[in-house]
Coordinates of C-alpha atoms and ligand atoms in Angstrom, one line a residue:
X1 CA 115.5 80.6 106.0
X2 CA 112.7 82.5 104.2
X3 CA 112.4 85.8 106.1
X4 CA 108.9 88.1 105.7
X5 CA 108.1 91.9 107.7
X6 CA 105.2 93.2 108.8
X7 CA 104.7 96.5 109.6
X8 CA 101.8 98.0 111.9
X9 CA 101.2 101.7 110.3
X10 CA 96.8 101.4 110.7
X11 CA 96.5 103.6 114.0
X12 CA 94.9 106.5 113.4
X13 CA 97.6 108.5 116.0
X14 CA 94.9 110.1 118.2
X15 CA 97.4 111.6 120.5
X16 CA 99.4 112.9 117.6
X17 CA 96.2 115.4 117.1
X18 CA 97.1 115.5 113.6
X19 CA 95.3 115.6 110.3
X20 CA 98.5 113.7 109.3
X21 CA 98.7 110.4 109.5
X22 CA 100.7 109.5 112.1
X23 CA 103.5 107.2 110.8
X24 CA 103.7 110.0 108.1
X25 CA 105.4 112.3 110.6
X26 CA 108.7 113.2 109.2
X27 CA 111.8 112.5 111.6
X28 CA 114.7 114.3 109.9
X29 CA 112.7 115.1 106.6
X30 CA 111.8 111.2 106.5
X31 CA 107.9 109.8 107.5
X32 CA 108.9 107.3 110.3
X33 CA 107.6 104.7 108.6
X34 CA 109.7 105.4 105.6
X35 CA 112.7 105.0 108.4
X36 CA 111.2 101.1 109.2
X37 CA 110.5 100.3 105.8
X38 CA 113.9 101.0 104.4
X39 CA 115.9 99.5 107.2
X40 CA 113.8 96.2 107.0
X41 CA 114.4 96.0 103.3
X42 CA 118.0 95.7 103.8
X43 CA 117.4 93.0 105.5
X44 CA 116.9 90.8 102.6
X45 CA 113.1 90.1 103.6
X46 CA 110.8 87.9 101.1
X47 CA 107.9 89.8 101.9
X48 CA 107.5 93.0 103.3
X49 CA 103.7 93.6 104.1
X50 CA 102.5 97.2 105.7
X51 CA 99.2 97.5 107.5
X52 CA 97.5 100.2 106.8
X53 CA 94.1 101.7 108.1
X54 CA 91.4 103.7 105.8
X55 CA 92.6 107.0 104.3
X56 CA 96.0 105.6 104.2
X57 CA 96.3 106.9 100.2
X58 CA 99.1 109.0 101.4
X59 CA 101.1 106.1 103.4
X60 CA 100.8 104.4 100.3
X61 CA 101.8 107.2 97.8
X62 CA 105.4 107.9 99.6
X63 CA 106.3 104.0 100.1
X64 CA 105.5 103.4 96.8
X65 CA 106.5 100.0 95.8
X66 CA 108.8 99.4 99.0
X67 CA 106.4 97.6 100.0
X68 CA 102.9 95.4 99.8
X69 CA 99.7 96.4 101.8
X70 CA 97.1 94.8 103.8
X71 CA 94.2 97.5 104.8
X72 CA 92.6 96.8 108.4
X73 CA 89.3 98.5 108.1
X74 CA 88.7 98.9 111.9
X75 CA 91.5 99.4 114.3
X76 CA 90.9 96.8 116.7
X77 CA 94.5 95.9 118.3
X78 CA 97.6 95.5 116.6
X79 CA 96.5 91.2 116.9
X80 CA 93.9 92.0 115.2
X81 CA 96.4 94.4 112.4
X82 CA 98.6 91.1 112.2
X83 CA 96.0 88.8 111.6
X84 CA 94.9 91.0 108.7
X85 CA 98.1 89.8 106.3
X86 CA 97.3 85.8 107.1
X87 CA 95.3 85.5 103.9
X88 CA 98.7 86.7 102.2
X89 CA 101.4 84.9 104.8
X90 CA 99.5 82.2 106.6
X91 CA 100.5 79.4 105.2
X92 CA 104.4 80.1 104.4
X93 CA 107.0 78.7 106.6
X94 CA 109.6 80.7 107.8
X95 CA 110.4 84.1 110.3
X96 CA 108.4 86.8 110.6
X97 CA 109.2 90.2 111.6
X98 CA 106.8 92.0 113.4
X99 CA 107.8 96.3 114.0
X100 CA 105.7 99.1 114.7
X101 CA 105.5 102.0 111.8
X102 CA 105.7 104.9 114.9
X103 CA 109.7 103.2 116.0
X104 CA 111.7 104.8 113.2
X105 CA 115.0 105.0 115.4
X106 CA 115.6 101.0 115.7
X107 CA 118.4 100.3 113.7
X108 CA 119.0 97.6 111.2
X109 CA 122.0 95.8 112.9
X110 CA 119.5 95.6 115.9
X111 CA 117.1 94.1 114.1
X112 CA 119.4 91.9 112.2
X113 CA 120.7 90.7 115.9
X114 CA 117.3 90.1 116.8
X115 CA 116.6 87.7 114.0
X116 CA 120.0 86.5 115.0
X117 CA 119.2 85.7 118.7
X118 CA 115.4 84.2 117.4
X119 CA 117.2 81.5 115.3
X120 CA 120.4 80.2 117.6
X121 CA 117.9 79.9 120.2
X122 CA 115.3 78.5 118.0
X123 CA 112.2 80.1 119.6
X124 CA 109.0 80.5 118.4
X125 CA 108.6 84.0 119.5
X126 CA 111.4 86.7 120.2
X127 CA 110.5 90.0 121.6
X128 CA 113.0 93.1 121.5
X129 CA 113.1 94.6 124.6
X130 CA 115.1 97.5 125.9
X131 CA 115.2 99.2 130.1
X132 CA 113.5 102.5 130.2
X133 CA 114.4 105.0 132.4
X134 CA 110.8 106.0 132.6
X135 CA 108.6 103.2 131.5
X136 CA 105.6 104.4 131.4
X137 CA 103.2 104.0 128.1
X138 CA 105.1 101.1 127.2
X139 CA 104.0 97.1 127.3
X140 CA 106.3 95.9 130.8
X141 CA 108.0 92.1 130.0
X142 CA 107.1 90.1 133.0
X143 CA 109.5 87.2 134.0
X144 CA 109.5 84.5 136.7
X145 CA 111.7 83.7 138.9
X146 CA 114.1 81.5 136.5
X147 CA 114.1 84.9 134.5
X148 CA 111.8 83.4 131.6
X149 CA 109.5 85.4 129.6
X150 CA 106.0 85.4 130.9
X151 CA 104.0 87.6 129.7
X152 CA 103.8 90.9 128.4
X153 CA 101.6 93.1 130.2
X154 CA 100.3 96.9 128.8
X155 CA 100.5 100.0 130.7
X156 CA 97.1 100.1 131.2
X157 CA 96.4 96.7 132.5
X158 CA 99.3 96.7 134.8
X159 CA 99.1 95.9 138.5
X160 CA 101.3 98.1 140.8
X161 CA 104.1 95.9 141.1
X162 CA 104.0 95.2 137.3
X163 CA 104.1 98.9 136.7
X164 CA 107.8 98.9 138.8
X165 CA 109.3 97.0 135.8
X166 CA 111.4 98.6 133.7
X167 CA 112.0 96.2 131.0
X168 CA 109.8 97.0 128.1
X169 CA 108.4 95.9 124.7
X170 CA 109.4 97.8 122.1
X171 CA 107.0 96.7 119.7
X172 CA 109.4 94.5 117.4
X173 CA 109.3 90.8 117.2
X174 CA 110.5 87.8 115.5
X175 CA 108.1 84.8 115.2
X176 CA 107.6 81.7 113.3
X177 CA 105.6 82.5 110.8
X178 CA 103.1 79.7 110.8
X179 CA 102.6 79.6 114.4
X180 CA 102.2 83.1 114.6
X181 CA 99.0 83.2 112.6
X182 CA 97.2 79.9 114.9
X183 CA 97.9 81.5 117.8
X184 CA 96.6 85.0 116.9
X185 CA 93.2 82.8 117.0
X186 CA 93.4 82.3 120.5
X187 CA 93.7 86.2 121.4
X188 CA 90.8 87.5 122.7
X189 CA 90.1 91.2 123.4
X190 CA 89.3 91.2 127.5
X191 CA 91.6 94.2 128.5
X192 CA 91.0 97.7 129.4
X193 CA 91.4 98.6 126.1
X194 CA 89.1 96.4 124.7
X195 CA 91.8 95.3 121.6
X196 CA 93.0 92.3 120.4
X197 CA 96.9 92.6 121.5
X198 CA 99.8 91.1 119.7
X199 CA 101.8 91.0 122.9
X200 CA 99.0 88.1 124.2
X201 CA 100.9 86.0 121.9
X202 CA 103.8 85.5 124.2
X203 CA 101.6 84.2 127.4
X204 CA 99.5 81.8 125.3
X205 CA 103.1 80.4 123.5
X206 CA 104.5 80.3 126.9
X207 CA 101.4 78.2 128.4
X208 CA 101.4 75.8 125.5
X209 CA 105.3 75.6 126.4
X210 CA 106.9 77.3 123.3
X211 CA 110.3 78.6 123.1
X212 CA 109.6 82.5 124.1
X213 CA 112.8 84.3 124.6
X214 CA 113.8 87.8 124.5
X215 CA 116.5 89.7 122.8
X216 CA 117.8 93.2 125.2
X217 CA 119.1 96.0 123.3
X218 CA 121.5 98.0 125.6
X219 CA 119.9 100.9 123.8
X220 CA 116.4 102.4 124.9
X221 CA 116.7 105.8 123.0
X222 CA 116.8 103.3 119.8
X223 CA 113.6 101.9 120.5
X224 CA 111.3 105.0 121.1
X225 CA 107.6 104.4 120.0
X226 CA 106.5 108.1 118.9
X227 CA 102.6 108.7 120.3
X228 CA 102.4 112.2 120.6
X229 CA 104.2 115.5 119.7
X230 CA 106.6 115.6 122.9
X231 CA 107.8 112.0 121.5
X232 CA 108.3 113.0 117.9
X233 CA 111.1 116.0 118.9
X234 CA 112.9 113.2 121.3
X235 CA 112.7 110.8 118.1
X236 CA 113.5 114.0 116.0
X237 CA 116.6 114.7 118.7
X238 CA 117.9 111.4 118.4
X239 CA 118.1 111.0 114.8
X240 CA 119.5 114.4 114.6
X241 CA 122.7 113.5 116.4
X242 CA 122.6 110.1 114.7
X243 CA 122.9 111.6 110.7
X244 CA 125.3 114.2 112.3
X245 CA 127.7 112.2 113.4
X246 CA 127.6 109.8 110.3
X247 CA 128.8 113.1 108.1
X248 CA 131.2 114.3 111.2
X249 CA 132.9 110.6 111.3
X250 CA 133.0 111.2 106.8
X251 CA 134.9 114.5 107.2
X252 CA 132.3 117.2 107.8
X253 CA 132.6 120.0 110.4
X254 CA 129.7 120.6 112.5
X255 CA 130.7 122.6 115.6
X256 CA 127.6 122.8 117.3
X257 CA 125.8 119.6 116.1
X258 CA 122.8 120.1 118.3
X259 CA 122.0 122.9 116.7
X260 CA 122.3 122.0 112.9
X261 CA 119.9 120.1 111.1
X262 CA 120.8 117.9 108.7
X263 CA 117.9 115.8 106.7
X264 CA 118.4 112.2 105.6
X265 CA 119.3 112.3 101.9
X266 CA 121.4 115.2 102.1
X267 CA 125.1 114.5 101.1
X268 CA 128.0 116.7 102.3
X269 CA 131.8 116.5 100.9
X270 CA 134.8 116.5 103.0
X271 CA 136.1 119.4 105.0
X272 CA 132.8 121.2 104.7
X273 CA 131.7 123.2 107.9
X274 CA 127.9 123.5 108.5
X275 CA 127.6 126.5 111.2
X276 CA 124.7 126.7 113.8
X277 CA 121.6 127.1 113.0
X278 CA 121.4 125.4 109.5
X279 CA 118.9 123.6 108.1
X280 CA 120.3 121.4 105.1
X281 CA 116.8 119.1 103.8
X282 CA 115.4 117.2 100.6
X283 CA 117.7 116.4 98.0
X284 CA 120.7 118.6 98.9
X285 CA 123.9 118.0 98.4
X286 CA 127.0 120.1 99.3
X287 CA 130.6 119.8 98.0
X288 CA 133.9 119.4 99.9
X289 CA 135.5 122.8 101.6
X290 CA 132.5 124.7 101.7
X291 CA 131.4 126.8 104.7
X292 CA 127.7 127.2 104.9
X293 CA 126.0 129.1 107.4
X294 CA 125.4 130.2 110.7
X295 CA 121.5 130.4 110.1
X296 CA 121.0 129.2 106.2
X297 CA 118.7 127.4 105.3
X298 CA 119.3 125.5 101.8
X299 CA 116.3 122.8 100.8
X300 CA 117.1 120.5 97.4
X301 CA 119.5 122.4 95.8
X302 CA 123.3 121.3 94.8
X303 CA 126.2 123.5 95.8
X304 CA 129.6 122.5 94.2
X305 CA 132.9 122.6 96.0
X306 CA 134.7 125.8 98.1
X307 CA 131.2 127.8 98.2
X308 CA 130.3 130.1 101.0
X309 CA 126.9 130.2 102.2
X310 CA 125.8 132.9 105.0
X311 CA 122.8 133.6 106.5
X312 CA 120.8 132.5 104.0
X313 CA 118.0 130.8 102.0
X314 CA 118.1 128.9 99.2
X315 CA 115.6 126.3 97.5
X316 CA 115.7 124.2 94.6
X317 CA 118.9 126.0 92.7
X318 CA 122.2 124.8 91.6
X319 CA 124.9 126.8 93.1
X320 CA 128.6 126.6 90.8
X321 CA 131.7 125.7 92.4
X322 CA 133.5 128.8 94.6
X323 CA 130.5 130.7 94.6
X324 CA 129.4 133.2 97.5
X325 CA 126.2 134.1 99.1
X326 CA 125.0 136.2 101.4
X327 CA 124.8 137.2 104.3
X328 CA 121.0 137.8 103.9
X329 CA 120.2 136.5 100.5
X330 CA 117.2 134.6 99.5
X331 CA 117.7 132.1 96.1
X332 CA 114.6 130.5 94.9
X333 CA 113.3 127.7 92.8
X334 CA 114.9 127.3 89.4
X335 CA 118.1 129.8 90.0
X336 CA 121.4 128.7 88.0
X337 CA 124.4 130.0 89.6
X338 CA 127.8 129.1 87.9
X339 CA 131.1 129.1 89.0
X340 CA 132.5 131.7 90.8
X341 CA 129.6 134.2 91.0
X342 CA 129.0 136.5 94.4
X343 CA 125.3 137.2 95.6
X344 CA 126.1 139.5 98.4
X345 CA 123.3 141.1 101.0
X346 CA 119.3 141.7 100.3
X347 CA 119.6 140.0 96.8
X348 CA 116.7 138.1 95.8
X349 CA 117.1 135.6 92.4
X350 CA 114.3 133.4 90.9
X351 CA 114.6 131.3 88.0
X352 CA 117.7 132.8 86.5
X353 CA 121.0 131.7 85.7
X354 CA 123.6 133.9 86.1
X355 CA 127.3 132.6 84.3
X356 CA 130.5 132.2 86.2
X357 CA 132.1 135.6 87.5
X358 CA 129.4 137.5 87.6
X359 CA 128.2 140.1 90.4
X360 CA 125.2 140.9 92.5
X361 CA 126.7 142.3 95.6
X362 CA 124.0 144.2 97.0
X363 CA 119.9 144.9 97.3
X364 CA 118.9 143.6 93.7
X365 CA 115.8 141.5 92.3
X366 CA 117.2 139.2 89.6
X367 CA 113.8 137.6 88.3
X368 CA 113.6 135.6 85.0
X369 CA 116.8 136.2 83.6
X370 CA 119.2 135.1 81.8
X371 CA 122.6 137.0 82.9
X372 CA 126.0 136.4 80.7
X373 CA 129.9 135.9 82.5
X374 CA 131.7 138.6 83.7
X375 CA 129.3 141.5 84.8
X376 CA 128.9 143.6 87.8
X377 CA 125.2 144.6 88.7
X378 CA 125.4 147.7 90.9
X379 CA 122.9 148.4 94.0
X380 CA 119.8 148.1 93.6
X381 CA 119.1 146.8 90.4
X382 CA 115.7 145.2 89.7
X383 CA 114.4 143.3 87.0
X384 CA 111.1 144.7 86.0
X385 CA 109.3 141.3 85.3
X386 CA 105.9 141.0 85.4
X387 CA 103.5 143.3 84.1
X388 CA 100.5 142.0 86.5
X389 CA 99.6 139.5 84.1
X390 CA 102.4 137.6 82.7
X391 CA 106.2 136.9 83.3
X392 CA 109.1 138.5 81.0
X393 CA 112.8 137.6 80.3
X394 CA 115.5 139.7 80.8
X395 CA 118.7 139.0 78.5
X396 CA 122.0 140.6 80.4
X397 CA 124.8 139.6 78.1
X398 CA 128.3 139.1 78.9
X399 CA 130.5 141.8 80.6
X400 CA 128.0 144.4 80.7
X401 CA 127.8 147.0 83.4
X402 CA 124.8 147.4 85.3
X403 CA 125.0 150.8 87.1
X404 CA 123.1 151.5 91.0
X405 CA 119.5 151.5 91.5
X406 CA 118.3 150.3 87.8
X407 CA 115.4 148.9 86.8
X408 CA 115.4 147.0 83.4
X409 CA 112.2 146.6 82.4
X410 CA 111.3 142.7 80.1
X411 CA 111.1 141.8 78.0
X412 CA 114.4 143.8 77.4
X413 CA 117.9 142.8 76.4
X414 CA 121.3 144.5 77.9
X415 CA 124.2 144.0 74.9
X416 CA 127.9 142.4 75.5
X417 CA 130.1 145.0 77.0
X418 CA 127.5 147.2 77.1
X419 CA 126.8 150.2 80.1
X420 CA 123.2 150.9 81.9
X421 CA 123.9 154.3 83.9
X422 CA 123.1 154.9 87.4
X423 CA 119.2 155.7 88.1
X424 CA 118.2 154.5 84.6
X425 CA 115.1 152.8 83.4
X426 CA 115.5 151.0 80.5
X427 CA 112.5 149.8 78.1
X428 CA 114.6 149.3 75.3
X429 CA 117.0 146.6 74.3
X430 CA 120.4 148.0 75.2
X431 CA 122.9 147.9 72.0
X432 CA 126.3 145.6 72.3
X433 CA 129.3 148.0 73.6
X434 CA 126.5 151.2 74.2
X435 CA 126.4 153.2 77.1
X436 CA 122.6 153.7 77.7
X437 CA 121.2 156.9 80.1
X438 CA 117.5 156.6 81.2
X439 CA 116.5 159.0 83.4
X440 CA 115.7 162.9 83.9
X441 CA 118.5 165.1 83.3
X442 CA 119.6 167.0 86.2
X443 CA 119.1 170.9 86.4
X444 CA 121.2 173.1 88.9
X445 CA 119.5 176.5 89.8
X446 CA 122.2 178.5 91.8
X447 CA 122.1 180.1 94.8
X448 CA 118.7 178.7 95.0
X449 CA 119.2 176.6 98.3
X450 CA 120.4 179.6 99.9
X451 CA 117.1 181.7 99.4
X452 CA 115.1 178.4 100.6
X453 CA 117.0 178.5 103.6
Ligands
LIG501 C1 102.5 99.0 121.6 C2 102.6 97.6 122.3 C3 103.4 97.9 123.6 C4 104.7 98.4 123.3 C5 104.7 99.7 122.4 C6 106.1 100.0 121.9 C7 100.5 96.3 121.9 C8 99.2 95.9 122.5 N1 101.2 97.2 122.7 O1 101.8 99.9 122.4 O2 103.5 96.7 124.4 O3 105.5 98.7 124.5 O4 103.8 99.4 121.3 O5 106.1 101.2 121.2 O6 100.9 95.8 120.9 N2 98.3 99.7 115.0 C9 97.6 99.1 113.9 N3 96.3 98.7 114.1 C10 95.7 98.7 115.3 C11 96.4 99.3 116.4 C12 97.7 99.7 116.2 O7 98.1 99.1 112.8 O8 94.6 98.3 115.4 C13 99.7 100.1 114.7 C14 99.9 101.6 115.0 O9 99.7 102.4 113.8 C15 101.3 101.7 115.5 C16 101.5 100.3 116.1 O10 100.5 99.5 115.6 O11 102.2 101.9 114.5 C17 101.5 100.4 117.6 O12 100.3 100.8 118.1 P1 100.1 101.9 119.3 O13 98.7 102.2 119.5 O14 101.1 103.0 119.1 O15 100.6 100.9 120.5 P2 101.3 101.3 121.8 O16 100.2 101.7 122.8 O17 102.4 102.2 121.6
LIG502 CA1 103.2 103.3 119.8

């Protein structure tokens, strides 16, 4: 059977009261819509068509080629944002999937039971419903007394009694595809609202006695439609505890899983803790036996296997097998750090690598440097970099000894095996195996103190 998706992303999001797009909202470091698109495309659709409203650029930008677009100029129901794909769909035979861009937590076996449920029972129109606790906001599935599927009735045009009833419409569907589009015809936009509503499908199916049936998922929290701010942290909640249990069920330690945050593409080997408070996001990935955190913070960088990562921050940098960091360091963009190599307290590193067993253990600026195997940097070494207009390299080569509170002023070069003493400032290049001495030479006047006194 020829399957096709359609996914309602035009609303502008009013009570989002964003400049973002609504369905761009990230739910753990993914836009929601992102979340439908990818689990629809697993489902081996034909056609996968998203709605999309004016100023969508962006929408279309991150989904790329996931999917095709129909633009609805005005925002006049989500039957109206369905009718806008006919000239693409109308005339094809098969099941349509109809899901909102603003439900990113419905799972794909839920919707693949749906489609499931739509064809054994071969009805013409299949609404996923779910019980909530609390139902207001949502479309309430009104039944008769056999328990068939009458209508579908929005929050705001409820009645009292219709108000009582906790089933609801989650906003995903499975109809035949053709009927679908002849029926949208027939919707007309008398409502409080004033739209043309998708969910008036179902009544006028039902009266021109259609199969309409509907498919219960035993899990509300799945089928959360994010409208405002107070909805996005539940959705945000939810998937949280969702990715964290996928890597605890792999072999990852999280002790305190509400308290970790864990982004969708980020990959963690086995036997890994993540300690409270972390933030893993983007393109991360972490190695097996590592223990990173409590309260790090590491964004699209890869960390090898056995590293320890404390209190920390860390963004786009590669991080060598058995490496340490921290507590209190801060790694940014383009930082190299091989295997083996400690970064200890107040260290700051920017685009430098730094060669396996190498150390930085304390209160240093490593900025655009290249730093050899081997070598101990003392406390409080800086790398004078930038002279207020451009950026210069620093060359450290291997085993060289960096003495305490140094500055090393680049361009410059530090020899192999060579010694910078304590207190120096060096604006030459340091010769291989040299000790170098830059600073004022110390004078002792005695029995002076004694007279100041
Ligand atoms: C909708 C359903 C409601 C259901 C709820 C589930 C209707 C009339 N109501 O209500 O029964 O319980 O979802 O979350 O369908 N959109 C467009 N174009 C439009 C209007 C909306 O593309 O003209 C898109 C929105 O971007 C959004 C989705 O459709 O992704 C749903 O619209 P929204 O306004 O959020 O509908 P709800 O009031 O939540
Ligand atoms: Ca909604």
């Amino acid at each position: 059977m020829n399957k096709f998706a359609i996914i309602l992303a035009a609303g502008q999001g009013t009570r989002m009261q964003s400049k973002l797009y609504k369905v761009l909202h990230p739910v753990c470091g993914k836009p929601m819509v992102e979340h439908v698109v990818d689990n629809i495309r697993s489902l081996d659709m034909m056609e996968v068509i998203t709605i999309v409203g004016h100023g969508s650029e962006d929408v279309r930008k991150r989904l790329g080629d996931k999917s095709a677009y129909v633009v609805q100029d005005e925002q006049l129901g989500t039957g109206h944002a369905v009718t806008q794909a006919e000239a693409v769909l109308g005339d094809k035979e098969g099941v349509t999937v109809v899901i909102c861009g603003d439900t990113p937590l419905i799972r794909k076996e839920t919707l693949e039971q749906l489609i499931q449920a739509h064809i054994e029972a071969r009805s013409k129109a299949t609404i996923l419903t779910a019980i909530a606790p609390i139902p207001f906001g949502y479309g309430r599935i009104i039944r008769d007394s056999s328990g068939a599927i009458e209508k579908i009735v929005e929050q705001k045009d409820c009645n009292e009694q219709e108000t009582l009833v906790q089933e609801v419409n989650t906003g995903t569907y499975c109809f035949d595809n053709q009927l679908l589009f002849e029926t949208l015809k027939k919707v007309g936009n008398n409502n409080a609202q004033q739209e043309y509503y998708l969910t008036d499908v179902i009544e006028i199916l039902r009266n021109d006695n259609q199969v309409v049936s509907a498919f219960c998922t035993p899990d509300f929290d799945e089928t959360l439609g994010v409208n405002d701010r107070v909805q996005l942290a539940q959705a945000e909640k939810l998937m949280q505890m969702r990715v964290n249990e996928m890597h605890m069920r792999k072999g990852v330690s999280i002790p305190d899983p509400t308290n970790t945050y864990i982004g969708m593409g980020v990959e963690i080997g086995r036997d890994t803790v993540i300690k409270p408070g972390t933030i893993l996001s983007g393109t991360t990935t972490i190695g097996e036996d590592c223990v990173i955190g409590p309260h790090t913070e590491i964004s699209d960088c890869q960390v090898a296997n056995t590293c320890v990562i404390r209190q920390s921050v860390l963004f786009e940098s590669s991080v060598g097998a058995n490496t340490q960091i921290g507590p209190f360091a801060h790694i940014r963009p383009g930082s190299n750090l091989k295997e083996n190599v400690k970064i200890g307290n107040f260290v700051e590193v920017k685009k430098s690598t730094i060669e396996n067993d190498s150390k930085v253990s304390h209160l240093s600026y490593i900025g655009d440097t290249v730093m050899g195997s081997d070598l101990n940097v003392g406390c409080g070494k800086i790398t004078v970099n930038y002279d207020g207009k451009n950026k210069h390299l620093t060359t450290i080569e291997d085993g060289a000894f960096i003495g305490c509170n140094t500055n090393l002023v680049a361009p410059v070069t530090v020899g192999k095996n060579s010694i910078v003493a304590a207190g120096s400032t060096i604006t030459k290049d340091v010769p291989e195996d040299a000790l170098s001495i830059a600073r004022a030479q110390q004078v002792d006047k005695e029995g002076y103190a004694k007279k100041l006194r």
